[in-house]
Amino acid sequence: MTGNQQLRAQLDTMRESLRAFEDPIVEEIPGLRLMHETLRERERHIAEQIRRNETVSLEVIVHGAAADRQAVPASLAALVLTTLRDAVMAAALHLASQWEVTPADDVIAAAVEPHVETCAVDGGDATLRLTRPPGELSVQLGDTATRATLAELAFLTVLQTLQRGATGDAIGEQVTSVTEALRPLAEALVSLPLSLDLAMDPHVVEPLTVKWDRNGAQRLLGGDTTA
């Protein structure tokens, strides 16, 4: 039994126990009321732990993004988010096209749309935490062979493309549509004093961290890295 399966078993037991506190008399007896509140808090804690364990996330640190070390220009934030969103969508369409039955494009788009969970500025850096669409894991569009959601596999494909582009490594399949989707941000990294650290916290696949700077962007664009 996996860790999450154990947590779900605990959650089921907890919810079964809570049914005993549905009698209105519970609110009239301080000891029972306290016990009820304690169980409720424990139930919320376990449910949140399950949610976090099953939520695929991508942390993106944009070094040098904050103007005067205070705030990030909306145009730059939009560029980062739009580029990553387009790359994830391109990856998802490519992956789903290899399934026996390919879902409609709008179904794929809804299944992999990155969601911004947090955004913070620390000094000159901006940190974005993106996640897969929220919701129960059981209803997420996924690959039955790997047990991974399509969003997780799409995030991974984008990071692998960045990794290959950053190192100049041509080994493995290069998804042209993903590379093309990444071009606007690559062009910005070539012209601006920026660099990115991207770290994926997955559910099924192995974690992956990629550093993307001017040289890596130039490689991805197919240009000379000595300029």
PDB file of C-alpha atoms in Angstrom, residues 45-217:
ATOM      1  CA  HIS A  45      -4.948  17.912   7.670  1.00  0.00           C
ATOM      2  CA  ILE A  46      -5.009  14.439   6.071  1.00  0.00           C
ATOM      3  CA  ALA A  47      -7.103  15.645   3.123  1.00  0.00           C
ATOM      4  CA  GLU A  48      -4.667  18.526   2.518  1.00  0.00           C
ATOM      5  CA  GLN A  49      -1.686  16.158   2.720  1.00  0.00           C
ATOM      6  CA  ILE A  50      -3.265  13.883   0.101  1.00  0.00           C
ATOM      7  CA  ARG A  51      -3.968  16.876  -2.129  1.00  0.00           C
ATOM      8  CA  ARG A  52      -0.388  18.100  -1.916  1.00  0.00           C
ATOM      9  CA  ASN A  53       1.037  14.629  -2.550  1.00  0.00           C
ATOM     10  CA  GLU A  54      -1.035  14.314  -5.708  1.00  0.00           C
ATOM     11  CA  THR A  55      -0.502  17.848  -7.018  1.00  0.00           C
ATOM     12  CA  VAL A  56       2.198  18.136  -9.653  1.00  0.00           C
ATOM     13  CA  SER A  57       3.963  21.469  -9.354  1.00  0.00           C
ATOM     14  CA  LEU A  58       6.564  23.448 -11.243  1.00  0.00           C
ATOM     15  CA  GLU A  59       8.566  26.111  -9.419  1.00  0.00           C
ATOM     16  CA  VAL A  60      10.000  28.779 -11.701  1.00  0.00           C
ATOM     17  CA  ILE A  61      12.553  31.252 -10.345  1.00  0.00           C
ATOM     18  CA  VAL A  62      13.209  34.143 -12.724  1.00  0.00           C
ATOM     19  CA  HIS A  63      16.515  35.682 -11.645  1.00  0.00           C
ATOM     20  CA  GLY A  64      16.815  39.398 -12.303  1.00  0.00           C
ATOM     21  CA  ALA A  65      13.104  39.824 -13.026  1.00  0.00           C
ATOM     22  CA  ALA A  66      12.213  42.363 -10.341  1.00  0.00           C
ATOM     23  CA  ALA A  67      12.597  46.028 -11.247  1.00  0.00           C
ATOM     24  CA  ASP A  68      14.425  47.881  -8.451  1.00  0.00           C
ATOM     25  CA  ARG A  69      14.189  44.579  -6.513  1.00  0.00           C
ATOM     26  CA  GLN A  70      10.542  45.366  -5.760  1.00  0.00           C
ATOM     27  CA  ALA A  71       8.132  44.172  -8.440  1.00  0.00           C
ATOM     28  CA  VAL A  72       8.007  42.289 -11.735  1.00  0.00           C
ATOM     29  CA  PRO A  73       6.794  44.034 -14.915  1.00  0.00           C
ATOM     30  CA  ALA A  74       3.454  42.589 -15.973  1.00  0.00           C
ATOM     31  CA  SER A  75       4.735  42.126 -19.520  1.00  0.00           C
ATOM     32  CA  LEU A  76       7.591  39.907 -18.311  1.00  0.00           C
ATOM     33  CA  ALA A  77       5.346  37.865 -16.016  1.00  0.00           C
ATOM     34  CA  ALA A  78       2.895  37.417 -18.884  1.00  0.00           C
ATOM     35  CA  LEU A  79       5.705  36.338 -21.227  1.00  0.00           C
ATOM     36  CA  VAL A  80       6.941  33.668 -18.803  1.00  0.00           C
ATOM     37  CA  LEU A  81       3.460  32.344 -18.067  1.00  0.00           C
ATOM     38  CA  THR A  82       2.229  32.423 -21.661  1.00  0.00           C
ATOM     39  CA  THR A  83       5.361  30.768 -23.031  1.00  0.00           C
ATOM     40  CA  LEU A  84       5.295  27.974 -20.465  1.00  0.00           C
ATOM     41  CA  ARG A  85       1.557  27.515 -20.939  1.00  0.00           C
ATOM     42  CA  ASP A  86       1.959  27.247 -24.728  1.00  0.00           C
ATOM     43  CA  ALA A  87       4.880  24.820 -24.349  1.00  0.00           C
ATOM     44  CA  VAL A  88       2.906  22.615 -21.948  1.00  0.00           C
ATOM     45  CA  MET A  89      -0.034  22.599 -24.366  1.00  0.00           C
ATOM     46  CA  ALA A  90       2.228  21.687 -27.295  1.00  0.00           C
ATOM     47  CA  ALA A  91       3.758  18.860 -25.273  1.00  0.00           C
ATOM     48  CA  ALA A  92       0.340  17.569 -24.225  1.00  0.00           C
ATOM     49  CA  LEU A  93      -0.976  17.558 -27.802  1.00  0.00           C
ATOM     50  CA  HIS A  94       2.114  15.657 -28.930  1.00  0.00           C
ATOM     51  CA  LEU A  95       1.836  13.089 -26.138  1.00  0.00           C
ATOM     52  CA  ALA A  96      -1.911  12.562 -26.492  1.00  0.00           C
ATOM     53  CA  SER A  97      -1.576  12.093 -30.259  1.00  0.00           C
ATOM     54  CA  GLN A  98       0.254   8.838 -29.489  1.00  0.00           C
ATOM     55  CA  TRP A  99      -2.613   7.395 -27.439  1.00  0.00           C
ATOM     56  CA  GLU A 100      -4.972   4.842 -28.911  1.00  0.00           C
ATOM     57  CA  VAL A 101      -7.792   7.373 -28.578  1.00  0.00           C
ATOM     58  CA  THR A 102      -6.792  11.054 -28.684  1.00  0.00           C
ATOM     59  CA  PRO A 103      -9.083  13.447 -26.753  1.00  0.00           C
ATOM     60  CA  ALA A 104     -10.323  16.643 -28.362  1.00  0.00           C
ATOM     61  CA  ASP A 105      -7.962  19.624 -28.215  1.00  0.00           C
ATOM     62  CA  ASP A 106     -10.202  21.549 -25.799  1.00  0.00           C
ATOM     63  CA  VAL A 107     -10.298  18.560 -23.428  1.00  0.00           C
ATOM     64  CA  ILE A 108      -6.499  18.355 -23.517  1.00  0.00           C
ATOM     65  CA  ALA A 109      -6.174  22.104 -22.949  1.00  0.00           C
ATOM     66  CA  ALA A 110      -8.410  21.991 -19.880  1.00  0.00           C
ATOM     67  CA  ALA A 111      -6.496  19.007 -18.504  1.00  0.00           C
ATOM     68  CA  VAL A 112      -3.050  20.613 -18.663  1.00  0.00           C
ATOM     69  CA  GLU A 113      -3.712  24.349 -18.151  1.00  0.00           C
ATOM     70  CA  PRO A 114      -1.048  25.458 -15.626  1.00  0.00           C
ATOM     71  CA  HIS A 115      -2.458  27.218 -12.572  1.00  0.00           C
ATOM     72  CA  VAL A 116      -0.522  29.845 -10.601  1.00  0.00           C
ATOM     73  CA  GLU A 117      -0.564  28.817  -6.943  1.00  0.00           C
ATOM     74  CA  THR A 118       1.875  31.400  -5.563  1.00  0.00           C
ATOM     75  CA  CYS A 119       3.945  34.330  -6.797  1.00  0.00           C
ATOM     76  CA  ALA A 120       6.609  36.035  -4.705  1.00  0.00           C
ATOM     77  CA  VAL A 121       9.406  38.586  -5.151  1.00  0.00           C
ATOM     78  CA  ASP A 122      12.610  38.244  -3.162  1.00  0.00           C
ATOM     79  CA  GLY A 123      15.284  40.771  -3.981  1.00  0.00           C
ATOM     80  CA  GLY A 124      15.719  40.789  -7.726  1.00  0.00           C
ATOM     81  CA  ASP A 125      14.122  37.390  -8.258  1.00  0.00           C
ATOM     82  CA  ALA A 126      10.547  36.343  -8.870  1.00  0.00           C
ATOM     83  CA  THR A 127       9.314  32.880  -7.907  1.00  0.00           C
ATOM     84  CA  LEU A 128       6.215  31.360  -9.475  1.00  0.00           C
ATOM     85  CA  ARG A 129       4.706  28.072  -8.385  1.00  0.00           C
ATOM     86  CA  LEU A 130       2.598  26.484 -11.089  1.00  0.00           C
ATOM     87  CA  THR A 131       0.455  23.378 -10.604  1.00  0.00           C
ATOM     88  CA  ARG A 132      -1.641  21.054 -12.693  1.00  0.00           C
ATOM     89  CA  PRO A 133      -5.363  21.879 -12.732  1.00  0.00           C
ATOM     90  CA  PRO A 134      -6.832  21.335  -9.266  1.00  0.00           C
ATOM     91  CA  GLY A 135      -9.137  18.416  -8.572  1.00  0.00           C
ATOM     92  CA  GLU A 136      -9.134  14.789  -7.559  1.00  0.00           C
ATOM     93  CA  LEU A 137      -6.421  12.697  -9.172  1.00  0.00           C
ATOM     94  CA  SER A 138      -8.977  10.093 -10.230  1.00  0.00           C
ATOM     95  CA  VAL A 139     -10.711  12.537 -12.610  1.00  0.00           C
ATOM     96  CA  GLN A 140      -7.531  13.897 -14.214  1.00  0.00           C
ATOM     97  CA  LEU A 141      -6.800  13.014 -17.833  1.00  0.00           C
ATOM     98  CA  GLY A 142      -3.838  10.665 -17.794  1.00  0.00           C
ATOM     99  CA  ASP A 143      -1.789   7.885 -19.341  1.00  0.00           C
ATOM    100  CA  THR A 144      -2.989   4.489 -18.123  1.00  0.00           C
ATOM    101  CA  ALA A 145       0.379   2.911 -18.921  1.00  0.00           C
ATOM    102  CA  THR A 146       2.422   5.184 -16.636  1.00  0.00           C
ATOM    103  CA  ARG A 147      -0.365   6.183 -14.167  1.00  0.00           C
ATOM    104  CA  ALA A 148       0.820   9.777 -14.627  1.00  0.00           C
ATOM    105  CA  THR A 149      -1.529  12.611 -15.474  1.00  0.00           C
ATOM    106  CA  LEU A 150      -1.154  14.207 -18.886  1.00  0.00           C
ATOM    107  CA  ALA A 151      -0.290  17.481 -17.137  1.00  0.00           C
ATOM    108  CA  GLU A 152       2.613  15.806 -15.314  1.00  0.00           C
ATOM    109  CA  LEU A 153       3.949  14.242 -18.510  1.00  0.00           C
ATOM    110  CA  ALA A 154       3.590  17.547 -20.378  1.00  0.00           C
ATOM    111  CA  PHE A 155       5.468  19.458 -17.647  1.00  0.00           C
ATOM    112  CA  LEU A 156       8.207  16.826 -17.823  1.00  0.00           C
ATOM    113  CA  THR A 157       8.466  17.059 -21.617  1.00  0.00           C
ATOM    114  CA  VAL A 158       8.882  20.832 -21.439  1.00  0.00           C
ATOM    115  CA  LEU A 159      11.662  20.558 -18.856  1.00  0.00           C
ATOM    116  CA  GLN A 160      13.400  17.817 -20.828  1.00  0.00           C
ATOM    117  CA  THR A 161      13.267  20.031 -23.925  1.00  0.00           C
ATOM    118  CA  LEU A 162      14.784  22.902 -21.953  1.00  0.00           C
ATOM    119  CA  GLN A 163      17.433  20.595 -20.519  1.00  0.00           C
ATOM    120  CA  ARG A 164      18.460  19.339 -23.947  1.00  0.00           C
ATOM    121  CA  GLY A 165      18.428  22.847 -25.335  1.00  0.00           C
ATOM    122  CA  ALA A 166      20.490  24.161 -22.415  1.00  0.00           C
ATOM    123  CA  THR A 167      23.168  21.490 -22.743  1.00  0.00           C
ATOM    124  CA  GLY A 168      23.116  21.156 -26.520  1.00  0.00           C
ATOM    125  CA  ASP A 169      22.312  17.465 -26.055  1.00  0.00           C
ATOM    126  CA  ALA A 170      20.528  16.124 -29.134  1.00  0.00           C
ATOM    127  CA  ILE A 171      19.996  12.658 -27.629  1.00  0.00           C
ATOM    128  CA  GLY A 172      16.373  11.639 -27.375  1.00  0.00           C
ATOM    129  CA  GLU A 173      13.270  12.836 -29.124  1.00  0.00           C
ATOM    130  CA  GLN A 174      13.020  16.551 -29.708  1.00  0.00           C
ATOM    131  CA  VAL A 175       9.442  17.779 -29.905  1.00  0.00           C
ATOM    132  CA  THR A 176       9.606  20.581 -32.472  1.00  0.00           C
ATOM    133  CA  SER A 177       6.287  22.107 -31.423  1.00  0.00           C
ATOM    134  CA  VAL A 178       7.522  22.455 -27.831  1.00  0.00           C
ATOM    135  CA  THR A 179      10.791  24.050 -28.931  1.00  0.00           C
ATOM    136  CA  GLU A 180       8.880  26.514 -31.113  1.00  0.00           C
ATOM    137  CA  ALA A 181       6.544  27.393 -28.235  1.00  0.00           C
ATOM    138  CA  LEU A 182       9.580  28.192 -26.061  1.00  0.00           C
ATOM    139  CA  ARG A 183      11.140  30.576 -28.613  1.00  0.00           C
ATOM    140  CA  PRO A 184       9.600  33.850 -27.278  1.00  0.00           C
ATOM    141  CA  LEU A 185      11.061  33.298 -23.818  1.00  0.00           C
ATOM    142  CA  ALA A 186      14.371  32.084 -25.263  1.00  0.00           C
ATOM    143  CA  GLU A 187      14.628  35.299 -27.276  1.00  0.00           C
ATOM    144  CA  ALA A 188      13.989  37.317 -24.114  1.00  0.00           C
ATOM    145  CA  LEU A 189      16.759  35.457 -22.256  1.00  0.00           C
ATOM    146  CA  VAL A 190      19.168  36.276 -25.073  1.00  0.00           C
ATOM    147  CA  SER A 191      18.423  39.990 -24.965  1.00  0.00           C
ATOM    148  CA  LEU A 192      17.765  40.567 -21.234  1.00  0.00           C
ATOM    149  CA  PRO A 193      19.911  39.936 -18.120  1.00  0.00           C
ATOM    150  CA  LEU A 194      17.679  37.087 -16.953  1.00  0.00           C
ATOM    151  CA  SER A 195      18.008  33.403 -16.147  1.00  0.00           C
ATOM    152  CA  LEU A 196      15.550  30.767 -14.965  1.00  0.00           C
ATOM    153  CA  ASP A 197      15.674  27.879 -12.523  1.00  0.00           C
ATOM    154  CA  LEU A 198      12.836  25.411 -13.045  1.00  0.00           C
ATOM    155  CA  ALA A 199      12.153  22.561 -10.613  1.00  0.00           C
ATOM    156  CA  MET A 200       9.384  20.003 -11.071  1.00  0.00           C
ATOM    157  CA  ASP A 201       7.839  18.269  -8.065  1.00  0.00           C
ATOM    158  CA  PRO A 202       6.000  15.337  -9.685  1.00  0.00           C
ATOM    159  CA  HIS A 203       3.609  12.634  -8.517  1.00  0.00           C
ATOM    160  CA  VAL A 204       4.772   9.626 -10.561  1.00  0.00           C
ATOM    161  CA  VAL A 205       7.853  10.522 -12.621  1.00  0.00           C
ATOM    162  CA  GLU A 206      11.267  11.471 -11.224  1.00  0.00           C
ATOM    163  CA  PRO A 207      11.871  15.098 -10.117  1.00  0.00           C
ATOM    164  CA  LEU A 208      13.773  17.266 -12.566  1.00  0.00           C
ATOM    165  CA  THR A 209      15.567  20.591 -12.162  1.00  0.00           C
ATOM    166  CA  VAL A 210      16.788  22.702 -15.076  1.00  0.00           C
ATOM    167  CA  LYS A 211      18.764  25.954 -15.238  1.00  0.00           C
ATOM    168  CA  TRP A 212      18.061  28.041 -18.344  1.00  0.00           C
ATOM    169  CA  ASP A 213      20.256  31.049 -19.126  1.00  0.00           C
ATOM    170  CA  ARG A 214      21.392  33.059 -22.139  1.00  0.00           C
ATOM    171  CA  ASN A 215      23.697  30.343 -23.452  1.00  0.00           C
ATOM    172  CA  GLY A 216      21.011  27.703 -23.120  1.00  0.00           C
ATOM    173  CA  ALA A 217      18.509  29.961 -24.851  1.00  0.00           C
TER     174      ALA A 217
END
